[in-house]
Amino acid sequence: MKPSLLLLLGCTAILAAHARADTPREPEALVKKVQEYAQKVSAVAKSAIGTVQDSEAMQQARRWLSDNTEMMKERLAWLKERLDELWKQAHPA
């Protein structure tokens, strides 16, 4: 999960816990509820990240990147050479 989403969830948890507190004089209960909710959110986020990292699509993407990295480097080098040639033709010394 993105940090901004986690921050939003955390703020929502604080507001929800505050709204659920029996009286304003129970800050310990509020803190406990926020901590419990933060732990739940953290567990869900870790689970989601683990699921994405372990997914077949992610594994295929990693394999594709590792298999094609060298080819991409070669193509970028070729493109750089061509751009250098065009630059030299456009701006002779």
PDB file of C-alpha atoms in Angstrom, residues 5-6 11-12 21-29 33 37 43 51 69 75-77 79 81 83 87 89-90 93:
ATOM      1  CA  LEU A   5      -3.180   5.546   1.814  1.00  0.00           C
ATOM      2  CA  LEU A   6      -1.782   4.261   5.095  1.00  0.00           C
ATOM      3  CA  CYS A  11      -6.275   9.345  10.355  1.00  0.00           C
ATOM      4  CA  THR A  12      -9.570   7.588   9.751  1.00  0.00           C
ATOM      5  CA  ALA A  21     -14.808   6.585  22.798  1.00  0.00           C
ATOM      6  CA  ASP A  22     -17.346   6.531  25.603  1.00  0.00           C
ATOM      7  CA  THR A  23     -16.267   9.799  27.172  1.00  0.00           C
ATOM      8  CA  PRO A  24     -13.641  12.399  26.384  1.00  0.00           C
ATOM      9  CA  ARG A  25     -11.891  11.493  29.665  1.00  0.00           C
ATOM     10  CA  GLU A  26     -10.829   8.076  28.390  1.00  0.00           C
ATOM     11  CA  PRO A  27      -7.658   8.758  26.376  1.00  0.00           C
ATOM     12  CA  GLU A  28      -6.263   5.319  27.238  1.00  0.00           C
ATOM     13  CA  ALA A  29      -9.214   3.643  25.529  1.00  0.00           C
ATOM     14  CA  LYS A  33      -8.338   1.434  19.902  1.00  0.00           C
ATOM     15  CA  TYR A  37      -6.639  -0.518  14.357  1.00  0.00           C
ATOM     16  CA  ALA A  43      -1.214  -6.645   8.940  1.00  0.00           C
ATOM     17  CA  THR A  51       0.426 -11.236  -2.171  1.00  0.00           C
ATOM     18  CA  THR A  69      17.908  -6.197 -19.334  1.00  0.00           C
ATOM     19  CA  ARG A  75      19.183  -0.951 -27.686  1.00  0.00           C
ATOM     20  CA  LEU A  76      19.806   2.121 -25.553  1.00  0.00           C
ATOM     21  CA  ALA A  77      23.487   2.120 -26.568  1.00  0.00           C
ATOM     22  CA  LEU A  79      19.970   4.689 -29.823  1.00  0.00           C
ATOM     23  CA  GLU A  81      25.021   6.208 -31.036  1.00  0.00           C
ATOM     24  CA  LEU A  83      21.498  10.358 -31.641  1.00  0.00           C
ATOM     25  CA  TRP A  87      23.802  15.633 -33.444  1.00  0.00           C
ATOM     26  CA  GLN A  89      25.460  15.967 -38.610  1.00  0.00           C
ATOM     27  CA  ALA A  90      23.235  18.810 -37.417  1.00  0.00           C
ATOM     28  CA  ALA A  93      32.445  21.359 -35.703  1.00  0.00           C
TER      29      ALA A  93
END
